[in-house]
């Protein structure tokens, strides 16, 4: 049976609300949770971007059952991999073993803020692979000195080493990232229900490992209001990763998605109160081979009614998949 997750989307709610929402997701019966890790929202209409790791620390103490995960952190530019290892180890200890570290090669939107430029995609993949190597060495409790192609580490170790170490997931969008995920990760993450991504992941060593999808949804008792909100805050979602990773700020996303219509958003994102529409959208992921699907309810101020409805109607319906 597919596991259904809840997304703490840092781009659309402040830190106290995010913690309250994930506690509500635990009470509603969600199987796991994930959080985005952004410095900027995708669109100004979303309106937020608190620090994900501070939120995770608070969430670890506000919940007792629901697993936590970054979806995803870029450990290459805004964060040095040594810092990511320390952050992840600390959250794993605070949550008593409920944390998974989701990693990705990042987006210019968030990483440009440190002023180091935005490398090409092949370099970003090299940086991610080297970062994963460093993080795993630190998770082992080793004293690490490393002088690599992209990173220097001098006499580093974790003094609070979690056992077990957090599993590492890698977000994928094509063959190269699937190769890295299959060989270096414990699970794979994708935002599209593409079977070919999972087949590539398996070819490179990922067979039998968990595979997590993520799906935006917009529950509202008023279908038209749901479509309006999804268009206002999430119309960027269909741009594709090759575009999304390169745009430098939320104004760029607004311009790139200006021609997207409400009808196109409604076709791509389940909107309104119809449970069957949500089930069919999740089914696309399960049919492709995903074992877990994290849902993103659009609209920071619309989480509580969504959680109540999900616990009462949506989650029971999804348990039949």
PDB file of C-alpha atoms in Angstrom:
ATOM      1  CA  UNK A   1       0.000   0.000   0.000  1.00  0.00           C
ATOM      2  CA  UNK A   2       1.343   3.424  -0.958  1.00  0.00           C
ATOM      3  CA  UNK A   3       2.474   5.674   1.885  1.00  0.00           C
ATOM      4  CA  UNK A   4       0.938   9.167   1.798  1.00  0.00           C
ATOM      5  CA  UNK A   5       2.939  12.144   2.997  1.00  0.00           C
ATOM      6  CA  UNK A   6       2.313  15.730   4.030  1.00  0.00           C
ATOM      7  CA  UNK A   7       4.492  18.610   2.777  1.00  0.00           C
ATOM      8  CA  UNK A   8       5.582  21.489   4.992  1.00  0.00           C
ATOM      9  CA  UNK A   9       6.046  24.003   2.203  1.00  0.00           C
ATOM     10  CA  UNK A  10       8.265  26.724   3.608  1.00  0.00           C
ATOM     11  CA  UNK A  11       7.427  29.008   0.698  1.00  0.00           C
ATOM     12  CA  UNK A  12       3.820  29.450   1.799  1.00  0.00           C
ATOM     13  CA  UNK A  13       3.748  29.558   5.619  1.00  0.00           C
ATOM     14  CA  UNK A  14       5.708  30.958   8.534  1.00  0.00           C
ATOM     15  CA  UNK A  15       7.668  28.771  10.948  1.00  0.00           C
ATOM     16  CA  UNK A  16       5.134  28.509  13.765  1.00  0.00           C
ATOM     17  CA  UNK A  17       2.367  27.627  11.331  1.00  0.00           C
ATOM     18  CA  UNK A  18       4.517  25.004   9.615  1.00  0.00           C
ATOM     19  CA  UNK A  19       5.139  23.239  12.924  1.00  0.00           C
ATOM     20  CA  UNK A  20       1.448  23.380  13.825  1.00  0.00           C
ATOM     21  CA  UNK A  21       0.547  21.998  10.398  1.00  0.00           C
ATOM     22  CA  UNK A  22       2.842  18.975  10.608  1.00  0.00           C
ATOM     23  CA  UNK A  23       1.529  18.196  14.081  1.00  0.00           C
ATOM     24  CA  UNK A  24      -1.947  18.322  12.553  1.00  0.00           C
ATOM     25  CA  UNK A  25      -0.807  16.012   9.743  1.00  0.00           C
ATOM     26  CA  UNK A  26       0.361  13.503  12.335  1.00  0.00           C
ATOM     27  CA  UNK A  27      -3.030  13.612  14.041  1.00  0.00           C
ATOM     28  CA  UNK A  28      -4.810  13.259  10.683  1.00  0.00           C
ATOM     29  CA  UNK A  29      -2.945  10.032   9.966  1.00  0.00           C
ATOM     30  CA  UNK A  30      -0.405  10.946   7.287  1.00  0.00           C
ATOM     31  CA  UNK A  31       2.327   8.324   6.990  1.00  0.00           C
ATOM     32  CA  UNK A  32       5.286  10.697   6.669  1.00  0.00           C
ATOM     33  CA  UNK A  33       6.158  14.338   6.082  1.00  0.00           C
ATOM     34  CA  UNK A  34       8.653  16.308   4.016  1.00  0.00           C
ATOM     35  CA  UNK A  35       9.741  19.920   3.993  1.00  0.00           C
ATOM     36  CA  UNK A  36      11.069  22.165   1.262  1.00  0.00           C
ATOM     37  CA  UNK A  37      14.289  24.091   1.928  1.00  0.00           C
ATOM     38  CA  UNK A  38      14.108  27.488   0.211  1.00  0.00           C
ATOM     39  CA  UNK A  39      15.634  30.910   0.629  1.00  0.00           C
ATOM     40  CA  UNK A  40      13.056  32.427  -1.754  1.00  0.00           C
ATOM     41  CA  UNK A  41       9.455  31.508  -2.572  1.00  0.00           C
ATOM     42  CA  UNK A  42       8.822  30.492  -6.178  1.00  0.00           C
ATOM     43  CA  UNK A  43       6.331  33.356  -6.552  1.00  0.00           C
ATOM     44  CA  UNK A  44       5.889  36.438  -4.379  1.00  0.00           C
ATOM     45  CA  UNK A  45       2.247  35.449  -3.830  1.00  0.00           C
ATOM     46  CA  UNK A  46       3.420  32.525  -1.690  1.00  0.00           C
ATOM     47  CA  UNK A  47       5.002  35.005   0.669  1.00  0.00           C
ATOM     48  CA  UNK A  48       7.350  33.042   2.971  1.00  0.00           C
ATOM     49  CA  UNK A  49      10.739  31.337   3.267  1.00  0.00           C
ATOM     50  CA  UNK A  50      11.740  30.537   6.883  1.00  0.00           C
ATOM     51  CA  UNK A  51      14.773  28.374   7.590  1.00  0.00           C
ATOM     52  CA  UNK A  52      13.814  24.747   7.036  1.00  0.00           C
ATOM     53  CA  UNK A  53      16.259  23.304   9.560  1.00  0.00           C
ATOM     54  CA  UNK A  54      15.011  25.437  12.439  1.00  0.00           C
ATOM     55  CA  UNK A  55      11.473  24.354  11.510  1.00  0.00           C
ATOM     56  CA  UNK A  56      12.555  20.693  11.438  1.00  0.00           C
ATOM     57  CA  UNK A  57      14.057  20.954  14.907  1.00  0.00           C
ATOM     58  CA  UNK A  58      10.818  22.353  16.265  1.00  0.00           C
ATOM     59  CA  UNK A  59       8.763  19.799  14.327  1.00  0.00           C
ATOM     60  CA  UNK A  60      10.832  16.956  15.748  1.00  0.00           C
ATOM     61  CA  UNK A  61       9.836  18.016  19.251  1.00  0.00           C
ATOM     62  CA  UNK A  62       6.209  18.826  18.397  1.00  0.00           C
ATOM     63  CA  UNK A  63       5.528  15.360  16.927  1.00  0.00           C
ATOM     64  CA  UNK A  64       6.163  11.823  18.109  1.00  0.00           C
ATOM     65  CA  UNK A  65       5.358   9.466  15.220  1.00  0.00           C
ATOM     66  CA  UNK A  66       5.449  11.057  11.796  1.00  0.00           C
ATOM     67  CA  UNK A  67       8.748  10.746   9.855  1.00  0.00           C
ATOM     68  CA  UNK A  68      10.452  13.945   8.666  1.00  0.00           C
ATOM     69  CA  UNK A  69      12.501  14.596   5.528  1.00  0.00           C
ATOM     70  CA  UNK A  70      14.018  17.428   3.514  1.00  0.00           C
ATOM     71  CA  UNK A  71      12.578  17.540   0.020  1.00  0.00           C
ATOM     72  CA  UNK A  72      15.109  18.711  -0.864  1.00  0.00           C
ATOM     73  CA  UNK A  73      18.239  20.380   0.494  1.00  0.00           C
ATOM     74  CA  UNK A  74      21.009  21.455  -1.853  1.00  0.00           C
ATOM     75  CA  UNK A  75      24.300  20.637  -0.044  1.00  0.00           C
ATOM     76  CA  UNK A  76      26.612  22.345  -2.513  1.00  0.00           C
ATOM     77  CA  UNK A  77      26.392  26.150  -2.563  1.00  0.00           C
ATOM     78  CA  UNK A  78      24.290  27.858   0.108  1.00  0.00           C
ATOM     79  CA  UNK A  79      25.272  25.081   2.533  1.00  0.00           C
ATOM     80  CA  UNK A  80      28.652  23.381   2.766  1.00  0.00           C
ATOM     81  CA  UNK A  81      28.248  19.576   2.986  1.00  0.00           C
ATOM     82  CA  UNK A  82      29.929  19.554   6.416  1.00  0.00           C
ATOM     83  CA  UNK A  83      27.169  21.809   7.740  1.00  0.00           C
ATOM     84  CA  UNK A  84      24.450  19.691   6.116  1.00  0.00           C
ATOM     85  CA  UNK A  85      25.850  16.584   7.820  1.00  0.00           C
ATOM     86  CA  UNK A  86      25.760  18.308  11.208  1.00  0.00           C
ATOM     87  CA  UNK A  87      22.221  19.623  10.648  1.00  0.00           C
ATOM     88  CA  UNK A  88      20.908  16.237   9.528  1.00  0.00           C
ATOM     89  CA  UNK A  89      22.581  14.384  12.389  1.00  0.00           C
ATOM     90  CA  UNK A  90      21.065  16.801  14.902  1.00  0.00           C
ATOM     91  CA  UNK A  91      17.535  16.460  13.497  1.00  0.00           C
ATOM     92  CA  UNK A  92      17.906  12.672  13.451  1.00  0.00           C
ATOM     93  CA  UNK A  93      18.746  12.746  17.157  1.00  0.00           C
ATOM     94  CA  UNK A  94      15.978  15.218  18.024  1.00  0.00           C
ATOM     95  CA  UNK A  95      13.414  13.122  16.156  1.00  0.00           C
ATOM     96  CA  UNK A  96      14.685   9.843  17.618  1.00  0.00           C
ATOM     97  CA  UNK A  97      15.448   8.295  14.253  1.00  0.00           C
ATOM     98  CA  UNK A  98      12.537   9.670  12.189  1.00  0.00           C
ATOM     99  CA  UNK A  99      14.574  11.772   9.751  1.00  0.00           C
ATOM    100  CA  UNK A 100      15.609  11.185   6.134  1.00  0.00           C
ATOM    101  CA  UNK A 101      17.958  13.540   4.312  1.00  0.00           C
ATOM    102  CA  UNK A 102      16.655  14.407   0.846  1.00  0.00           C
ATOM    103  CA  UNK A 103      19.272  16.059  -1.351  1.00  0.00           C
ATOM    104  CA  UNK A 104      19.292  17.637  -4.792  1.00  0.00           C
ATOM    105  CA  UNK A 105      21.504  19.664  -7.108  1.00  0.00           C
ATOM    106  CA  UNK A 106      19.546  22.819  -6.305  1.00  0.00           C
ATOM    107  CA  UNK A 107      17.980  25.802  -8.019  1.00  0.00           C
ATOM    108  CA  UNK A 108      19.496  29.164  -8.869  1.00  0.00           C
ATOM    109  CA  UNK A 109      16.486  30.719  -7.111  1.00  0.00           C
ATOM    110  CA  UNK A 110      17.905  29.778  -3.709  1.00  0.00           C
ATOM    111  CA  UNK A 111      21.619  29.337  -4.263  1.00  0.00           C
ATOM    112  CA  UNK A 112      22.413  32.657  -5.995  1.00  0.00           C
ATOM    113  CA  UNK A 113      22.142  34.525  -2.686  1.00  0.00           C
ATOM    114  CA  UNK A 114      25.689  33.611  -1.589  1.00  0.00           C
ATOM    115  CA  UNK A 115      27.129  35.239  -4.708  1.00  0.00           C
ATOM    116  CA  UNK A 116      29.194  32.355  -6.052  1.00  0.00           C
ATOM    117  CA  UNK A 117      27.562  32.149  -9.465  1.00  0.00           C
ATOM    118  CA  UNK A 118      25.465  29.274 -10.750  1.00  0.00           C
ATOM    119  CA  UNK A 119      27.450  26.428 -12.346  1.00  0.00           C
ATOM    120  CA  UNK A 120      26.287  24.315 -15.268  1.00  0.00           C
ATOM    121  CA  UNK A 121      24.301  21.168 -14.659  1.00  0.00           C
ATOM    122  CA  UNK A 122      27.213  18.741 -15.123  1.00  0.00           C
ATOM    123  CA  UNK A 123      29.249  20.628 -12.523  1.00  0.00           C
ATOM    124  CA  UNK A 124      26.274  20.699 -10.158  1.00  0.00           C
ATOM    125  CA  UNK A 125      26.031  16.927 -10.376  1.00  0.00           C
ATOM    126  CA  UNK A 126      29.747  16.580  -9.671  1.00  0.00           C
ATOM    127  CA  UNK A 127      29.355  18.834  -6.638  1.00  0.00           C
ATOM    128  CA  UNK A 128      26.386  16.826  -5.358  1.00  0.00           C
ATOM    129  CA  UNK A 129      28.250  13.528  -5.707  1.00  0.00           C
ATOM    130  CA  UNK A 130      31.251  14.873  -3.801  1.00  0.00           C
ATOM    131  CA  UNK A 131      28.962  16.355  -1.133  1.00  0.00           C
ATOM    132  CA  UNK A 132      27.232  12.990  -0.589  1.00  0.00           C
ATOM    133  CA  UNK A 133      30.647  11.332  -0.136  1.00  0.00           C
ATOM    134  CA  UNK A 134      31.594  13.870   2.560  1.00  0.00           C
ATOM    135  CA  UNK A 135      28.246  13.622   4.355  1.00  0.00           C
ATOM    136  CA  UNK A 136      28.371   9.817   4.483  1.00  0.00           C
ATOM    137  CA  UNK A 137      31.922   9.881   5.872  1.00  0.00           C
ATOM    138  CA  UNK A 138      30.829  12.236   8.634  1.00  0.00           C
ATOM    139  CA  UNK A 139      27.772  10.093   9.401  1.00  0.00           C
ATOM    140  CA  UNK A 140      30.216   7.248  10.091  1.00  0.00           C
ATOM    141  CA  UNK A 141      31.775   9.307  12.870  1.00  0.00           C
ATOM    142  CA  UNK A 142      35.059   9.556  10.974  1.00  0.00           C
ATOM    143  CA  UNK A 143      37.550  12.372  11.331  1.00  0.00           C
ATOM    144  CA  UNK A 144      37.407  13.786   7.818  1.00  0.00           C
ATOM    145  CA  UNK A 145      40.027  15.742   5.920  1.00  0.00           C
ATOM    146  CA  UNK A 146      39.188  16.040   2.253  1.00  0.00           C
ATOM    147  CA  UNK A 147      40.637  18.080  -0.594  1.00  0.00           C
ATOM    148  CA  UNK A 148      38.488  17.370  -3.614  1.00  0.00           C
ATOM    149  CA  UNK A 149      37.524  18.959  -6.886  1.00  0.00           C
ATOM    150  CA  UNK A 150      34.918  21.231  -5.329  1.00  0.00           C
ATOM    151  CA  UNK A 151      35.263  21.079  -1.535  1.00  0.00           C
ATOM    152  CA  UNK A 152      37.890  21.275   1.148  1.00  0.00           C
ATOM    153  CA  UNK A 153      37.230  19.746   4.550  1.00  0.00           C
ATOM    154  CA  UNK A 154      39.777  20.204   7.299  1.00  0.00           C
ATOM    155  CA  UNK A 155      39.794  17.979  10.393  1.00  0.00           C
ATOM    156  CA  UNK A 156      35.982  17.678  10.687  1.00  0.00           C
ATOM    157  CA  UNK A 157      33.901  15.201  12.634  1.00  0.00           C
ATOM    158  CA  UNK A 158      30.448  14.920  14.133  1.00  0.00           C
ATOM    159  CA  UNK A 159      30.508  14.786  17.912  1.00  0.00           C
ATOM    160  CA  UNK A 160      26.862  13.730  18.133  1.00  0.00           C
ATOM    161  CA  UNK A 161      26.562  10.836  15.711  1.00  0.00           C
ATOM    162  CA  UNK A 162      23.072   9.356  15.255  1.00  0.00           C
ATOM    163  CA  UNK A 163      22.622   5.597  15.081  1.00  0.00           C
ATOM    164  CA  UNK A 164      21.232   4.798  12.638  1.00  0.00           C
ATOM    165  CA  UNK A 165      22.423   7.551  10.342  1.00  0.00           C
ATOM    166  CA  UNK A 166      19.699   9.323   8.352  1.00  0.00           C
ATOM    167  CA  UNK A 167      18.983   7.571   5.042  1.00  0.00           C
ATOM    168  CA  UNK A 168      19.950   9.741   2.086  1.00  0.00           C
ATOM    169  CA  UNK A 169      17.613  10.407  -0.838  1.00  0.00           C
ATOM    170  CA  UNK A 170      18.501  12.116  -4.098  1.00  0.00           C
ATOM    171  CA  UNK A 171      16.065  14.004  -6.336  1.00  0.00           C
ATOM    172  CA  UNK A 172      16.143  12.968  -9.988  1.00  0.00           C
ATOM    173  CA  UNK A 173      14.993  14.417 -13.289  1.00  0.00           C
ATOM    174  CA  UNK A 174      17.105  12.583 -15.903  1.00  0.00           C
ATOM    175  CA  UNK A 175      19.604   9.821 -16.595  1.00  0.00           C
ATOM    176  CA  UNK A 176      22.597  11.435 -14.910  1.00  0.00           C
ATOM    177  CA  UNK A 177      20.831  12.168 -11.619  1.00  0.00           C
ATOM    178  CA  UNK A 178      19.304   8.659 -11.694  1.00  0.00           C
ATOM    179  CA  UNK A 179      22.793   7.182 -12.017  1.00  0.00           C
ATOM    180  CA  UNK A 180      23.947   9.146  -9.001  1.00  0.00           C
ATOM    181  CA  UNK A 181      20.847   8.267  -6.985  1.00  0.00           C
ATOM    182  CA  UNK A 182      21.049   4.585  -7.836  1.00  0.00           C
ATOM    183  CA  UNK A 183      24.680   4.294  -6.822  1.00  0.00           C
ATOM    184  CA  UNK A 184      24.894   6.752  -3.905  1.00  0.00           C
ATOM    185  CA  UNK A 185      21.427   7.087  -2.338  1.00  0.00           C
ATOM    186  CA  UNK A 186      19.163   4.999  -0.136  1.00  0.00           C
ATOM    187  CA  UNK A 187      16.004   6.258  -1.864  1.00  0.00           C
ATOM    188  CA  UNK A 188      14.948   8.334  -4.850  1.00  0.00           C
ATOM    189  CA  UNK A 189      12.767  11.465  -5.073  1.00  0.00           C
ATOM    190  CA  UNK A 190      10.900  12.820  -8.117  1.00  0.00           C
ATOM    191  CA  UNK A 191       8.209  15.404  -8.819  1.00  0.00           C
ATOM    192  CA  UNK A 192       6.797  13.705 -11.912  1.00  0.00           C
ATOM    193  CA  UNK A 193       5.181  10.246 -12.247  1.00  0.00           C
ATOM    194  CA  UNK A 194       7.659   9.080 -14.879  1.00  0.00           C
ATOM    195  CA  UNK A 195       8.300   5.343 -14.878  1.00  0.00           C
ATOM    196  CA  UNK A 196      11.483   5.818 -16.915  1.00  0.00           C
ATOM    197  CA  UNK A 197      13.099   7.671 -14.007  1.00  0.00           C
ATOM    198  CA  UNK A 198      12.550   4.710 -11.706  1.00  0.00           C
ATOM    199  CA  UNK A 199      13.762   2.271 -14.367  1.00  0.00           C
ATOM    200  CA  UNK A 200      16.973   4.281 -14.700  1.00  0.00           C
ATOM    201  CA  UNK A 201      17.308   4.396 -10.922  1.00  0.00           C
ATOM    202  CA  UNK A 202      16.999   0.595 -10.818  1.00  0.00           C
ATOM    203  CA  UNK A 203      19.561   0.109 -13.586  1.00  0.00           C
ATOM    204  CA  UNK A 204      22.128   2.025 -11.570  1.00  0.00           C
ATOM    205  CA  UNK A 205      21.655   0.144  -8.312  1.00  0.00           C
ATOM    206  CA  UNK A 206      18.361   1.431  -6.936  1.00  0.00           C
ATOM    207  CA  UNK A 207      16.282  -1.759  -7.216  1.00  0.00           C
ATOM    208  CA  UNK A 208      14.319  -2.420  -4.047  1.00  0.00           C
ATOM    209  CA  UNK A 209      14.920   1.041  -2.558  1.00  0.00           C
ATOM    210  CA  UNK A 210      12.052   3.413  -1.653  1.00  0.00           C
ATOM    211  CA  UNK A 211      10.865   5.826  -4.312  1.00  0.00           C
ATOM    212  CA  UNK A 212       9.106   9.021  -3.281  1.00  0.00           C
ATOM    213  CA  UNK A 213       6.977  11.228  -5.508  1.00  0.00           C
ATOM    214  CA  UNK A 214       5.609  14.669  -4.769  1.00  0.00           C
ATOM    215  CA  UNK A 215       2.289  16.018  -6.017  1.00  0.00           C
ATOM    216  CA  UNK A 216       0.692  19.478  -5.612  1.00  0.00           C
ATOM    217  CA  UNK A 217      -3.018  19.506  -4.783  1.00  0.00           C
ATOM    218  CA  UNK A 218      -5.467  22.269  -3.923  1.00  0.00           C
ATOM    219  CA  UNK A 219      -8.383  21.243  -1.730  1.00  0.00           C
ATOM    220  CA  UNK A 220     -11.229  23.684  -1.244  1.00  0.00           C
ATOM    221  CA  UNK A 221     -14.976  23.218  -0.944  1.00  0.00           C
ATOM    222  CA  UNK A 222     -15.230  25.726  -3.807  1.00  0.00           C
ATOM    223  CA  UNK A 223     -13.642  24.311  -6.974  1.00  0.00           C
ATOM    224  CA  UNK A 224     -13.304  27.743  -8.574  1.00  0.00           C
ATOM    225  CA  UNK A 225     -11.540  29.172  -5.508  1.00  0.00           C
ATOM    226  CA  UNK A 226      -9.145  26.216  -5.523  1.00  0.00           C
ATOM    227  CA  UNK A 227      -8.263  26.771  -9.186  1.00  0.00           C
ATOM    228  CA  UNK A 228      -7.770  30.491  -8.551  1.00  0.00           C
ATOM    229  CA  UNK A 229      -5.392  29.816  -5.655  1.00  0.00           C
ATOM    230  CA  UNK A 230      -3.458  27.122  -7.524  1.00  0.00           C
ATOM    231  CA  UNK A 231      -2.998  29.488 -10.460  1.00  0.00           C
ATOM    232  CA  UNK A 232      -1.908  32.378  -8.251  1.00  0.00           C
ATOM    233  CA  UNK A 233       0.648  30.392  -6.264  1.00  0.00           C
ATOM    234  CA  UNK A 234       1.618  27.301  -8.290  1.00  0.00           C
ATOM    235  CA  UNK A 235       1.359  28.053 -11.998  1.00  0.00           C
ATOM    236  CA  UNK A 236       5.179  27.764 -12.221  1.00  0.00           C
ATOM    237  CA  UNK A 237       4.966  24.033 -11.507  1.00  0.00           C
ATOM    238  CA  UNK A 238       4.755  22.951 -15.135  1.00  0.00           C
ATOM    239  CA  UNK A 239       7.849  24.803 -16.328  1.00  0.00           C
ATOM    240  CA  UNK A 240      10.032  21.683 -16.089  1.00  0.00           C
ATOM    241  CA  UNK A 241      13.212  21.161 -14.159  1.00  0.00           C
ATOM    242  CA  UNK A 242      15.559  22.382 -16.902  1.00  0.00           C
ATOM    243  CA  UNK A 243      13.875  25.781 -16.684  1.00  0.00           C
ATOM    244  CA  UNK A 244      13.115  25.873 -12.954  1.00  0.00           C
ATOM    245  CA  UNK A 245      16.692  25.146 -11.912  1.00  0.00           C
ATOM    246  CA  UNK A 246      18.063  28.084 -13.890  1.00  0.00           C
ATOM    247  CA  UNK A 247      15.729  31.011 -13.131  1.00  0.00           C
ATOM    248  CA  UNK A 248      17.327  33.404 -10.624  1.00  0.00           C
ATOM    249  CA  UNK A 249      14.439  34.960  -8.682  1.00  0.00           C
ATOM    250  CA  UNK A 250      10.698  34.851  -8.145  1.00  0.00           C
ATOM    251  CA  UNK A 251      10.163  37.638 -10.671  1.00  0.00           C
ATOM    252  CA  UNK A 252      11.658  35.328 -13.278  1.00  0.00           C
ATOM    253  CA  UNK A 253       9.173  32.616 -12.355  1.00  0.00           C
ATOM    254  CA  UNK A 254       6.313  35.100 -12.565  1.00  0.00           C
ATOM    255  CA  UNK A 255       7.407  36.147 -16.045  1.00  0.00           C
ATOM    256  CA  UNK A 256       8.057  32.593 -17.256  1.00  0.00           C
ATOM    257  CA  UNK A 257       4.612  31.427 -16.126  1.00  0.00           C
ATOM    258  CA  UNK A 258       2.638  34.546 -17.121  1.00  0.00           C
ATOM    259  CA  UNK A 259       0.981  32.806 -20.069  1.00  0.00           C
ATOM    260  CA  UNK A 260      -0.143  29.753 -18.064  1.00  0.00           C
ATOM    261  CA  UNK A 261      -3.941  29.738 -17.878  1.00  0.00           C
ATOM    262  CA  UNK A 262      -6.222  28.683 -15.062  1.00  0.00           C
ATOM    263  CA  UNK A 263      -7.536  25.914 -17.283  1.00  0.00           C
ATOM    264  CA  UNK A 264      -4.030  24.523 -17.743  1.00  0.00           C
ATOM    265  CA  UNK A 265      -3.426  24.603 -13.990  1.00  0.00           C
ATOM    266  CA  UNK A 266      -6.739  22.834 -13.338  1.00  0.00           C
ATOM    267  CA  UNK A 267      -5.759  20.085 -15.783  1.00  0.00           C
ATOM    268  CA  UNK A 268      -2.397  19.533 -14.096  1.00  0.00           C
ATOM    269  CA  UNK A 269      -3.301  19.924 -10.401  1.00  0.00           C
ATOM    270  CA  UNK A 270      -6.274  18.292  -8.632  1.00  0.00           C
ATOM    271  CA  UNK A 271      -8.441  21.149  -7.363  1.00  0.00           C
ATOM    272  CA  UNK A 272     -11.608  21.320  -5.293  1.00  0.00           C
ATOM    273  CA  UNK A 273     -13.409  18.789  -3.066  1.00  0.00           C
ATOM    274  CA  UNK A 274     -13.645  15.763  -5.398  1.00  0.00           C
ATOM    275  CA  UNK A 275     -11.772  12.902  -3.720  1.00  0.00           C
ATOM    276  CA  UNK A 276     -11.736  10.838  -6.914  1.00  0.00           C
ATOM    277  CA  UNK A 277      -9.679  13.487  -8.732  1.00  0.00           C
ATOM    278  CA  UNK A 278      -7.037  13.370  -5.998  1.00  0.00           C
ATOM    279  CA  UNK A 279      -6.997   9.570  -6.003  1.00  0.00           C
ATOM    280  CA  UNK A 280      -6.473   9.428  -9.756  1.00  0.00           C
ATOM    281  CA  UNK A 281      -3.580  11.893  -9.537  1.00  0.00           C
ATOM    282  CA  UNK A 282      -1.889   9.743  -6.888  1.00  0.00           C
ATOM    283  CA  UNK A 283      -2.633   6.609  -8.931  1.00  0.00           C
ATOM    284  CA  UNK A 284      -0.417   7.974 -11.705  1.00  0.00           C
ATOM    285  CA  UNK A 285       2.489   7.735  -9.256  1.00  0.00           C
ATOM    286  CA  UNK A 286       1.634   4.286  -7.934  1.00  0.00           C
ATOM    287  CA  UNK A 287       1.180   2.961 -11.475  1.00  0.00           C
ATOM    288  CA  UNK A 288       4.656   4.286 -12.313  1.00  0.00           C
ATOM    289  CA  UNK A 289       6.120   2.395  -9.348  1.00  0.00           C
ATOM    290  CA  UNK A 290       6.370   4.992  -6.583  1.00  0.00           C
ATOM    291  CA  UNK A 291       6.045   3.613  -3.055  1.00  0.00           C
ATOM    292  CA  UNK A 292       5.423   6.948  -1.324  1.00  0.00           C
ATOM    293  CA  UNK A 293       3.698  10.154  -2.443  1.00  0.00           C
ATOM    294  CA  UNK A 294       3.982  13.460  -0.579  1.00  0.00           C
ATOM    295  CA  UNK A 295       1.045  15.776  -1.209  1.00  0.00           C
ATOM    296  CA  UNK A 296       1.480  19.571  -1.253  1.00  0.00           C
ATOM    297  CA  UNK A 297      -1.697  21.398  -0.247  1.00  0.00           C
ATOM    298  CA  UNK A 298      -1.484  24.794  -1.951  1.00  0.00           C
ATOM    299  CA  UNK A 299      -2.106  27.829   0.237  1.00  0.00           C
ATOM    300  CA  UNK A 300      -0.554  28.382   3.653  1.00  0.00           C
ATOM    301  CA  UNK A 301      -3.834  29.623   5.129  1.00  0.00           C
ATOM    302  CA  UNK A 302      -5.766  26.607   3.845  1.00  0.00           C
ATOM    303  CA  UNK A 303      -4.001  23.787   5.680  1.00  0.00           C
ATOM    304  CA  UNK A 304      -6.355  23.172   8.591  1.00  0.00           C
ATOM    305  CA  UNK A 305      -9.500  22.456   6.523  1.00  0.00           C
ATOM    306  CA  UNK A 306      -7.385  20.314   4.196  1.00  0.00           C
ATOM    307  CA  UNK A 307      -6.011  18.272   7.105  1.00  0.00           C
ATOM    308  CA  UNK A 308      -9.493  17.732   8.519  1.00  0.00           C
ATOM    309  CA  UNK A 309     -10.811  16.638   5.107  1.00  0.00           C
ATOM    310  CA  UNK A 310      -7.769  14.465   4.440  1.00  0.00           C
ATOM    311  CA  UNK A 311      -8.164  12.575   7.700  1.00  0.00           C
ATOM    312  CA  UNK A 312     -11.883  12.102   7.151  1.00  0.00           C
ATOM    313  CA  UNK A 313     -12.107  11.412   3.400  1.00  0.00           C
ATOM    314  CA  UNK A 314      -8.891  11.576   1.368  1.00  0.00           C
ATOM    315  CA  UNK A 315      -6.558   9.275   3.300  1.00  0.00           C
ATOM    316  CA  UNK A 316      -9.136   6.467   3.631  1.00  0.00           C
ATOM    317  CA  UNK A 317      -9.737   6.650  -0.131  1.00  0.00           C
ATOM    318  CA  UNK A 318      -5.998   6.558  -0.894  1.00  0.00           C
ATOM    319  CA  UNK A 319      -5.555   3.495   1.321  1.00  0.00           C
ATOM    320  CA  UNK A 320      -7.363   1.501  -1.362  1.00  0.00           C
ATOM    321  CA  UNK A 321      -4.614   2.060  -3.956  1.00  0.00           C
TER     322      UNK A 321
END
